[in-house]
Amino acid sequence: MNNSVSAFLAKHNFVNHLDILSTAQAIRSDMIKGLKKEESCQDMIRTYLMPPTESAKNKSVIIIDAGGTNFRSCLVTFDEEGKTSISEMEKTKMPGVEKELSKDEFFEQFAVNLEHLKNKADRIGFCFSYPMEIQEDGEAILLGFSKEVKAPEVIGSKICQELNMALKAKGWTSIKKISICNDTVAALLAGAACATSSDRYSSYMGFILGTGMNAAYIQPESKEYKMKEQIVVCESGKFLDVNRSDFDKDFDKTTVKPGSFYLEKLCSGAYLGPVSWYALKAAANEGLFSKKVNDSLLHIDILTLIELDKFLHNPFNPNSVLGKIAVENADEEDVDKLFQLCDAIVERSARYSAAILIACILQSQAGKNAAMPVSVLCDGTTFHKTFMIKDRVTAYLDEILTNQLGIYWRILSCDNDITLGAAICGLID
């Protein structure tokens, strides 16, 4: 790395190239505390679910995918061979993102969004991607919102019950059951469902790196934790024992819930762009670049992940905010510094993501047979599309899990994974 960039990052307590295995061990230690019901950062939510052994046939289920920025809804139908078809898909804004809503307003907006699916199936598979406490009867209590959703009255509510009441108020008569899960459980269930008859996996895991970030894995039966084998949601984004730079701390103060979700704010798509903007602004104020570049950077109002990613993929393309500065005002050394500074923040996301995956795979106690790896279904545009994140995560897992620890894994993806997983969840009795 350029010496001046390295010195700048060190000055602001930004750890470049953090130790992934040590971080994974710290995350896993906190996971174990949560499983023991001791004080922990991660909630370690028991779902009382396992992937079904047979696929559904001749059934339909209404799907809600509520998380991040978007609210998606559709109908999923399983034919007589268990193949799925998706119809009546609609997408709108997630309630509570644009403005604060009361509890009644929040669930009424859900009902409005679902009007096109009224009474078209008797079950709902509800993917709700926020921290929840799952009850043994399948109900879920909202523990809190992330991803900048503003509906504080909803916290502590029974989510399925409130949704059912809102639907009945709109004239729904058909719903027999609402089954709720979050996106990591949906991803895990989709990974299990997508396995062919010739695939053999020792366990399954779901990982989301999009607007937010989280993980789920299958915890083996344990007398120590007093639990049967089941899917556990980690709420990884809430882990607090991480190194935070000055940029992270400054940006955190502007978020809806400052002082929380430290790991998510280091990794996920909602935060990478703004944190990079704080870093670039500090660098410009300290004269890290030439005067023209410093002045240009200070005139940027905010930086989104989309703009950050455009620059990293093609730094001399003037169609991005930073690319325009690189072409019009910067020399080669400026562009090098600009690129390295932005890339350091994205690369850190890849390292922390790898640490979460390693912690969960180790806790699953699986993957010890090379022919039966752990299936890791990864979802999220930040993981799949942001500059070098997927490639770096894969390389780190290969080096640490396989080469150092002898644990085998396979990163998978499948079309419409969250929709498929939510449908499977909706049909589990």
Short mmCIF file of C-alpha atoms in Angstrom, two decimals:
data_model
loop_
_atom_site.label_atom_id
_atom_site.label_comp_id
_atom_site.label_asym_id
_atom_site.label_seq_id
_atom_site.Cartn_x
_atom_site.Cartn_y
_atom_site.Cartn_z
CA MET A 1 0.00 0.00 0.00
CA ASN A 2 1.07 3.57 -0.67
CA ASN A 3 2.96 4.77 2.43
CA SER A 4 0.90 7.94 2.82
CA VAL A 5 -2.40 6.01 2.59
CA SER A 6 -1.15 3.44 5.09
CA ALA A 7 -0.06 6.19 7.49
CA PHE A 8 -3.39 7.98 7.11
CA LEU A 9 -5.38 4.82 7.88
CA ALA A 10 -3.19 3.99 10.88
CA LYS A 11 -3.59 7.53 12.23
CA HIS A 12 -7.35 7.06 12.20
CA ASN A 13 -7.27 3.60 13.83
CA PHE A 14 -8.23 1.74 10.64
CA VAL A 15 -6.75 -1.77 10.88
CA ASN A 16 -5.66 -2.83 7.43
CA HIS A 17 -5.68 -6.60 6.78
CA LEU A 18 -7.17 -7.69 10.12
CA ASP A 19 -6.44 -11.23 11.30
CA ILE A 20 -9.40 -13.26 10.05
CA LEU A 21 -8.99 -16.41 12.15
CA SER A 22 -8.60 -14.47 15.41
CA THR A 23 -11.70 -12.46 14.52
CA ALA A 24 -13.62 -15.67 13.73
CA GLN A 25 -12.60 -17.12 17.08
CA ALA A 26 -13.86 -14.01 18.87
CA ILE A 27 -17.17 -14.17 16.99
CA ARG A 28 -17.55 -17.87 17.76
CA SER A 29 -16.79 -17.32 21.45
CA ASP A 30 -19.61 -14.77 21.57
CA MET A 31 -21.90 -17.21 19.71
CA ILE A 32 -21.27 -19.85 22.38
CA LYS A 33 -22.16 -17.38 25.13
CA GLY A 34 -25.42 -16.69 23.34
CA LEU A 35 -26.19 -20.39 22.99
CA LYS A 36 -25.62 -20.80 26.73
CA LYS A 37 -28.01 -17.87 27.28
CA GLU A 38 -25.21 -15.83 28.82
CA GLU A 39 -24.72 -12.15 28.01
CA SER A 40 -23.58 -11.86 24.39
CA CYS A 41 -23.64 -9.42 21.50
CA GLN A 42 -25.23 -11.85 19.05
CA ASP A 43 -28.76 -13.00 19.86
CA MET A 44 -28.32 -16.66 18.72
CA ILE A 45 -32.01 -17.14 17.95
CA ARG A 46 -33.33 -20.71 18.01
CA THR A 47 -35.77 -21.35 15.18
CA TYR A 48 -36.98 -24.88 16.06
CA LEU A 49 -36.70 -25.59 12.32
CA MET A 50 -34.77 -28.06 10.21
CA PRO A 51 -34.73 -28.36 6.41
CA PRO A 52 -37.55 -30.72 5.30
CA THR A 53 -36.47 -34.11 3.98
CA GLU A 54 -38.96 -34.05 1.07
CA SER A 55 -40.02 -31.27 -1.29
CA ALA A 56 -43.56 -29.88 -1.27
CA LYS A 57 -45.94 -30.95 -4.06
CA ASN A 58 -49.24 -29.59 -5.37
CA LYS A 59 -49.28 -26.65 -2.97
CA SER A 60 -49.25 -22.86 -3.17
CA VAL A 61 -48.03 -20.32 -0.65
CA ILE A 62 -48.11 -16.51 -0.49
CA ILE A 63 -44.63 -15.04 -0.03
CA ILE A 64 -43.58 -11.86 1.75
CA ASP A 65 -39.94 -10.80 1.58
CA ALA A 66 -39.59 -7.76 3.83
CA GLY A 67 -36.09 -6.54 4.46
CA GLY A 68 -33.50 -3.99 3.47
CA THR A 69 -34.96 -1.36 1.17
CA ASN A 70 -37.61 -3.39 -0.63
CA PHE A 71 -40.87 -5.18 0.14
CA ARG A 72 -41.52 -8.04 -2.29
CA SER A 73 -44.59 -10.25 -2.48
CA CYS A 74 -45.66 -13.06 -4.80
CA LEU A 75 -47.31 -16.46 -5.08
CA VAL A 76 -45.17 -19.61 -5.23
CA THR A 77 -46.68 -22.84 -6.53
CA PHE A 78 -45.16 -26.33 -6.24
CA ASP A 79 -46.36 -28.70 -8.98
CA GLU A 80 -46.85 -32.48 -8.72
CA GLU A 81 -43.11 -33.03 -9.23
CA GLY A 82 -42.11 -30.42 -6.64
CA LYS A 83 -40.97 -27.87 -9.22
CA THR A 84 -41.74 -24.26 -8.39
CA SER A 85 -43.25 -21.40 -10.32
CA ILE A 86 -43.46 -17.78 -9.20
CA SER A 87 -46.33 -15.51 -10.19
CA GLU A 88 -47.83 -12.12 -9.33
CA MET A 89 -44.54 -10.67 -8.11
CA GLU A 90 -44.70 -7.06 -6.92
CA LYS A 91 -42.02 -4.88 -5.37
CA THR A 92 -42.39 -1.69 -3.38
CA LYS A 93 -40.61 0.22 -0.60
CA MET A 94 -40.14 -1.39 2.80
CA PRO A 95 -42.54 0.29 5.26
CA GLY A 96 -40.72 2.55 7.70
CA VAL A 97 -37.75 3.34 5.46
CA GLU A 98 -38.97 6.66 4.12
CA LYS A 99 -40.64 7.93 7.31
CA GLU A 100 -41.43 6.79 10.85
CA LEU A 101 -44.60 4.72 11.19
CA SER A 102 -46.77 3.71 14.15
CA LYS A 103 -47.42 0.00 14.74
CA ASP A 104 -50.89 0.21 13.14
CA GLU A 105 -49.54 2.13 10.15
CA PHE A 106 -46.68 -0.34 9.71
CA PHE A 107 -48.86 -3.46 9.48
CA GLU A 108 -51.61 -1.68 7.54
CA GLN A 109 -49.00 -0.88 4.90
CA PHE A 110 -48.13 -4.58 4.76
CA ALA A 111 -51.79 -5.40 4.13
CA VAL A 112 -52.01 -2.74 1.40
CA ASN A 113 -48.91 -4.16 -0.28
CA LEU A 114 -50.44 -7.67 -0.24
CA GLU A 115 -53.85 -6.73 -1.66
CA HIS A 116 -53.06 -8.34 -5.03
CA LEU A 117 -52.64 -11.73 -3.33
CA LYS A 118 -55.76 -11.65 -1.13
CA ASN A 119 -57.15 -15.17 -0.48
CA LYS A 120 -55.03 -16.81 -3.22
CA ALA A 121 -53.52 -19.36 -0.78
CA ASP A 122 -54.14 -20.39 2.81
CA ARG A 123 -50.51 -20.13 3.98
CA ILE A 124 -48.00 -17.29 4.08
CA GLY A 125 -44.24 -17.73 4.10
CA PHE A 126 -42.96 -14.52 5.67
CA CYS A 127 -39.28 -13.64 5.32
CA PHE A 128 -38.76 -10.80 7.82
CA SER A 129 -35.11 -9.84 7.92
CA TYR A 130 -34.78 -8.23 11.33
CA PRO A 131 -33.81 -9.48 14.82
CA MET A 132 -36.62 -11.65 16.20
CA GLU A 133 -37.12 -14.08 19.05
CA ILE A 134 -38.78 -17.17 17.58
CA GLN A 135 -41.29 -18.97 19.84
CA GLU A 136 -41.74 -22.75 19.83
CA ASP A 137 -45.20 -22.29 18.29
CA GLY A 138 -43.67 -20.40 15.34
CA GLU A 139 -44.62 -16.88 16.45
CA ALA A 140 -41.90 -14.22 16.46
CA ILE A 141 -41.30 -11.26 18.78
CA LEU A 142 -39.48 -8.33 17.15
CA LEU A 143 -36.33 -7.49 19.10
CA GLY A 144 -35.43 -4.38 17.12
CA PHE A 145 -34.95 -2.93 13.68
CA SER A 146 -31.77 -2.53 11.67
CA LYS A 147 -31.12 -1.09 8.19
CA GLU A 148 -32.54 2.28 9.22
CA VAL A 149 -36.21 1.19 9.45
CA LYS A 150 -38.19 3.61 11.64
CA ALA A 151 -41.15 1.98 13.40
CA PRO A 152 -40.24 1.84 17.11
CA GLU A 153 -43.79 0.92 18.26
CA VAL A 154 -43.48 -2.43 16.46
CA ILE A 155 -40.62 -3.60 18.72
CA GLY A 156 -41.87 -6.24 21.15
CA SER A 157 -44.90 -7.10 18.98
CA LYS A 158 -46.01 -10.57 17.94
CA ILE A 159 -45.36 -10.15 14.24
CA CYS A 160 -47.52 -12.94 12.78
CA GLN A 161 -50.44 -12.04 15.04
CA GLU A 162 -50.27 -8.35 14.10
CA LEU A 163 -50.03 -9.14 10.40
CA ASN A 164 -52.98 -11.55 10.59
CA MET A 165 -55.10 -8.87 12.30
CA ALA A 166 -54.18 -6.32 9.63
CA LEU A 167 -55.11 -8.76 6.84
CA LYS A 168 -58.46 -9.63 8.43
CA ALA A 169 -59.21 -5.91 8.69
CA LYS A 170 -58.76 -5.78 4.90
CA GLY A 171 -61.16 -8.67 4.28
CA TRP A 172 -58.80 -11.68 4.19
CA THR A 173 -60.59 -14.94 5.10
CA SER A 174 -58.33 -17.75 3.90
CA ILE A 175 -55.14 -17.69 6.01
CA LYS A 176 -54.61 -20.81 8.13
CA LYS A 177 -50.97 -20.20 9.06
CA ILE A 178 -48.26 -17.55 8.78
CA SER A 179 -44.75 -19.01 9.05
CA ILE A 180 -41.95 -16.52 9.67
CA CYS A 181 -38.21 -16.69 9.16
CA ASN A 182 -35.46 -14.26 8.31
CA ASP A 183 -33.47 -14.11 5.09
CA THR A 184 -30.57 -16.20 6.40
CA VAL A 185 -32.93 -19.07 7.28
CA ALA A 186 -34.59 -18.72 3.87
CA ALA A 187 -31.16 -18.86 2.21
CA LEU A 188 -30.21 -21.95 4.22
CA LEU A 189 -33.50 -23.70 3.37
CA ALA A 190 -33.06 -22.81 -0.31
CA GLY A 191 -29.54 -24.24 -0.28
CA ALA A 192 -30.87 -27.51 1.11
CA ALA A 193 -33.73 -27.58 -1.42
CA CYS A 194 -31.43 -26.91 -4.38
CA ALA A 195 -29.22 -29.90 -3.60
CA THR A 196 -29.60 -32.65 -6.20
CA SER A 197 -29.97 -36.35 -5.46
CA SER A 198 -26.24 -36.82 -6.06
CA ASP A 199 -25.16 -33.98 -3.76
CA ARG A 200 -24.01 -34.80 -0.25
CA TYR A 201 -23.60 -31.99 2.24
CA SER A 202 -22.69 -32.44 5.88
CA SER A 203 -24.55 -29.30 6.91
CA TYR A 204 -26.10 -26.11 5.56
CA MET A 205 -25.55 -22.42 6.18
CA GLY A 206 -27.14 -19.19 4.95
CA PHE A 207 -25.26 -15.91 4.70
CA ILE A 208 -26.59 -12.51 3.64
CA LEU A 209 -24.44 -9.56 2.68
CA GLY A 210 -26.65 -6.95 1.08
CA THR A 211 -28.18 -3.84 2.59
CA GLY A 212 -27.66 -5.59 5.93
CA MET A 213 -25.65 -8.61 7.02
CA ASN A 214 -26.41 -11.80 8.97
CA ALA A 215 -25.83 -15.57 9.13
CA ALA A 216 -27.63 -18.79 10.06
CA TYR A 217 -26.30 -22.32 10.49
CA ILE A 218 -27.43 -25.71 11.82
CA GLN A 219 -26.42 -26.24 15.45
CA PRO A 220 -26.01 -29.94 16.32
CA GLU A 221 -27.95 -31.32 19.27
CA SER A 222 -26.26 -30.24 22.49
CA LYS A 223 -26.77 -31.10 26.15
CA GLU A 224 -24.52 -28.17 27.03
CA TYR A 225 -26.83 -25.70 25.29
CA LYS A 226 -29.99 -27.70 26.13
CA MET A 227 -31.20 -27.81 22.57
CA LYS A 228 -32.10 -30.22 19.80
CA GLU A 229 -30.50 -29.99 16.36
CA GLN A 230 -31.94 -26.93 14.65
CA ILE A 231 -31.26 -23.84 12.55
CA VAL A 232 -29.88 -20.96 14.62
CA VAL A 233 -29.86 -17.31 13.50
CA CYS A 234 -26.81 -15.47 14.79
CA GLU A 235 -27.65 -11.77 14.31
CA SER A 236 -23.98 -11.42 13.42
CA GLY A 237 -24.32 -7.72 12.63
CA LYS A 238 -24.79 -6.97 16.35
CA PHE A 239 -21.30 -8.19 17.28
CA LEU A 240 -19.53 -5.29 19.00
CA ASP A 241 -15.99 -6.50 19.69
CA VAL A 242 -14.55 -5.07 16.48
CA ASN A 243 -12.00 -2.42 15.67
CA ARG A 244 -13.69 0.80 14.58
CA SER A 245 -11.88 3.60 12.84
CA ASP A 246 -12.57 7.29 13.36
CA PHE A 247 -14.61 7.19 10.14
CA ASP A 248 -16.82 4.41 11.49
CA LYS A 249 -17.40 6.26 14.75
CA ASP A 250 -18.23 9.53 13.01
CA PHE A 251 -20.69 7.87 10.65
CA ASP A 252 -22.27 5.80 13.44
CA LYS A 253 -23.35 9.01 15.18
CA THR A 254 -25.55 9.85 12.17
CA THR A 255 -27.42 6.50 12.06
CA VAL A 256 -30.86 5.76 13.49
CA LYS A 257 -29.35 3.55 16.22
CA PRO A 258 -25.85 4.79 17.10
CA GLY A 259 -23.79 2.53 19.36
CA SER A 260 -25.23 -0.68 17.90
CA PHE A 261 -24.72 -3.13 15.01
CA TYR A 262 -21.01 -2.38 14.84
CA LEU A 263 -20.11 -5.38 12.68
CA GLU A 264 -22.96 -4.75 10.24
CA LYS A 265 -21.83 -1.15 9.89
CA LEU A 266 -18.34 -2.36 8.94
CA CYS A 267 -19.60 -4.79 6.30
CA SER A 268 -22.95 -4.19 4.71
CA GLY A 269 -24.11 -2.26 1.70
CA ALA A 270 -26.08 0.35 3.62
CA TYR A 271 -22.87 1.61 5.22
CA LEU A 272 -19.85 1.00 2.97
CA GLY A 273 -20.48 4.04 0.79
CA PRO A 274 -21.07 6.55 3.61
CA VAL A 275 -18.10 5.26 5.66
CA SER A 276 -15.91 5.66 2.55
CA TRP A 277 -17.20 9.22 2.19
CA TYR A 278 -16.18 10.02 5.77
CA ALA A 279 -12.72 8.57 5.08
CA LEU A 280 -12.31 10.52 1.84
CA LYS A 281 -13.50 13.72 3.47
CA ALA A 282 -10.97 13.30 6.30
CA ALA A 283 -8.21 12.53 3.77
CA ALA A 284 -9.06 15.63 1.74
CA ASN A 285 -9.12 17.84 4.84
CA GLU A 286 -5.65 16.54 5.75
CA GLY A 287 -4.27 17.13 2.25
CA LEU A 288 -3.67 13.50 1.30
CA PHE A 289 -4.25 14.29 -2.39
CA SER A 290 -3.35 17.18 -4.67
CA LYS A 291 -5.24 20.44 -4.09
CA LYS A 292 -7.67 19.96 -6.99
CA VAL A 293 -8.61 16.47 -5.82
CA ASN A 294 -8.93 17.57 -2.19
CA ASP A 295 -11.23 20.42 -3.20
CA SER A 296 -13.32 18.18 -5.46
CA LEU A 297 -13.77 15.54 -2.75
CA LEU A 298 -14.90 18.13 -0.22
CA HIS A 299 -17.69 19.17 -2.60
CA ILE A 300 -19.23 15.66 -2.65
CA ASP A 301 -22.35 15.67 -0.47
CA ILE A 302 -22.46 11.90 0.13
CA LEU A 303 -21.15 8.71 -1.46
CA THR A 304 -23.32 5.64 -2.10
CA LEU A 305 -22.06 2.09 -2.44
CA ILE A 306 -23.17 2.17 -6.08
CA GLU A 307 -20.85 5.11 -6.79
CA LEU A 308 -18.02 3.59 -4.75
CA ASP A 309 -18.34 0.30 -6.60
CA LYS A 310 -18.45 1.97 -10.02
CA PHE A 311 -15.13 3.63 -9.27
CA LEU A 312 -13.44 0.47 -7.98
CA HIS A 313 -14.55 -1.53 -11.00
CA ASN A 314 -13.47 1.17 -13.46
CA PRO A 315 -11.52 4.01 -11.82
CA PHE A 316 -11.08 6.05 -15.02
CA ASN A 317 -14.73 6.00 -16.07
CA PRO A 318 -16.01 9.59 -15.76
CA ASN A 319 -19.59 8.36 -15.34
CA SER A 320 -19.02 7.84 -11.60
CA VAL A 321 -18.53 10.64 -9.07
CA LEU A 322 -15.01 9.52 -8.15
CA GLY A 323 -14.15 8.51 -11.71
CA LYS A 324 -14.97 12.03 -12.90
CA ILE A 325 -12.57 13.44 -10.29
CA ALA A 326 -9.91 10.90 -11.32
CA VAL A 327 -10.19 11.85 -15.01
CA GLU A 328 -10.54 15.60 -14.66
CA ASN A 329 -8.43 16.56 -11.65
CA ALA A 330 -6.08 13.76 -10.60
CA ASP A 331 -2.67 12.49 -11.60
CA GLU A 332 -1.75 8.81 -11.41
CA GLU A 333 -0.57 9.04 -7.81
CA ASP A 334 -3.85 10.67 -6.76
CA VAL A 335 -5.86 7.92 -8.43
CA ASP A 336 -3.69 5.27 -6.79
CA LYS A 337 -4.28 6.78 -3.35
CA LEU A 338 -7.98 7.23 -4.01
CA PHE A 339 -8.36 3.64 -5.17
CA GLN A 340 -6.36 2.15 -2.28
CA LEU A 341 -8.31 4.10 0.31
CA CYS A 342 -11.68 3.02 -1.07
CA ASP A 343 -10.53 -0.55 -1.62
CA ALA A 344 -9.30 -0.84 1.97
CA ILE A 345 -12.86 -0.33 3.23
CA VAL A 346 -14.33 -2.89 0.82
CA GLU A 347 -11.55 -5.39 1.55
CA ARG A 348 -12.25 -5.06 5.27
CA SER A 349 -15.86 -6.07 4.58
CA ALA A 350 -14.61 -9.23 2.84
CA ARG A 351 -12.37 -10.13 5.79
CA TYR A 352 -15.10 -9.71 8.39
CA SER A 353 -17.53 -11.65 6.17
CA ALA A 354 -15.05 -14.51 5.94
CA ALA A 355 -14.63 -14.43 9.73
CA ILE A 356 -18.40 -14.81 10.23
CA LEU A 357 -18.55 -17.75 7.82
CA ILE A 358 -15.60 -19.46 9.49
CA ALA A 359 -17.14 -19.02 12.96
CA CYS A 360 -20.46 -20.56 11.87
CA ILE A 361 -18.91 -23.44 9.94
CA LEU A 362 -16.67 -24.33 12.88
CA GLN A 363 -19.64 -24.19 15.25
CA SER A 364 -21.61 -26.52 12.97
CA GLN A 365 -18.92 -29.18 13.56
CA ALA A 366 -19.36 -30.24 9.92
CA GLY A 367 -17.26 -30.27 6.75
CA LYS A 368 -14.65 -32.78 7.90
CA ASN A 369 -15.17 -35.03 4.86
CA ALA A 370 -14.01 -33.51 1.57
CA ALA A 371 -16.80 -35.33 -0.31
CA MET A 372 -19.43 -33.89 2.04
CA PRO A 373 -18.70 -30.17 2.42
CA VAL A 374 -20.82 -27.59 4.20
CA SER A 375 -23.28 -25.94 1.81
CA VAL A 376 -23.02 -22.16 2.19
CA LEU A 377 -25.72 -20.32 0.26
CA CYS A 378 -24.71 -16.66 0.00
CA ASP A 379 -27.20 -13.99 -1.00
CA GLY A 380 -27.04 -10.23 -1.38
CA THR A 381 -25.86 -7.80 -4.03
CA THR A 382 -23.04 -6.55 -1.82
CA PHE A 383 -21.58 -10.07 -1.66
CA HIS A 384 -22.07 -10.96 -5.31
CA LYS A 385 -21.49 -7.63 -7.07
CA THR A 386 -19.33 -5.34 -4.96
CA PHE A 387 -15.72 -5.14 -6.14
CA MET A 388 -13.75 -8.32 -5.29
CA ILE A 389 -15.77 -9.23 -2.17
CA LYS A 390 -16.87 -12.69 -3.30
CA ASP A 391 -13.45 -13.52 -4.75
CA ARG A 392 -11.68 -12.42 -1.58
CA VAL A 393 -14.04 -14.25 0.77
CA THR A 394 -13.59 -17.44 -1.25
CA ALA A 395 -9.80 -17.08 -1.12
CA TYR A 396 -9.79 -16.48 2.63
CA LEU A 397 -12.01 -19.50 3.29
CA ASP A 398 -9.82 -21.68 1.11
CA GLU A 399 -6.67 -20.59 2.92
CA ILE A 400 -7.97 -20.71 6.50
CA LEU A 401 -10.74 -23.32 6.59
CA THR A 402 -9.40 -25.82 4.08
CA ASN A 403 -5.61 -25.35 4.02
CA GLN A 404 -5.12 -24.59 7.72
CA LEU A 405 -8.02 -26.40 9.43
CA GLY A 406 -9.00 -29.21 7.04
CA ILE A 407 -12.66 -28.10 6.84
CA TYR A 408 -14.47 -28.34 3.51
CA TRP A 409 -17.20 -26.02 2.25
CA ARG A 410 -18.88 -24.92 -0.96
CA ILE A 411 -20.35 -21.50 -1.69
CA LEU A 412 -23.59 -21.83 -3.63
CA SER A 413 -26.22 -19.61 -5.16
CA CYS A 414 -29.58 -20.38 -6.73
CA ASP A 415 -32.20 -18.34 -8.54
CA ASN A 416 -34.88 -16.73 -6.37
CA ASP A 417 -33.28 -18.25 -3.27
CA ILE A 418 -35.00 -16.13 -0.61
CA THR A 419 -38.39 -16.59 -2.28
CA LEU A 420 -37.87 -20.36 -2.49
CA GLY A 421 -36.67 -20.57 1.11
CA ALA A 422 -39.61 -18.52 2.39
CA ALA A 423 -41.99 -20.81 0.47
CA ILE A 424 -40.42 -23.89 2.06
CA CYS A 425 -40.71 -22.28 5.48
CA GLY A 426 -44.37 -21.44 4.79
CA LEU A 427 -45.18 -25.10 4.18
CA ILE A 428 -43.34 -26.61 7.17
CA ASP A 429 -45.89 -27.93 9.70
#
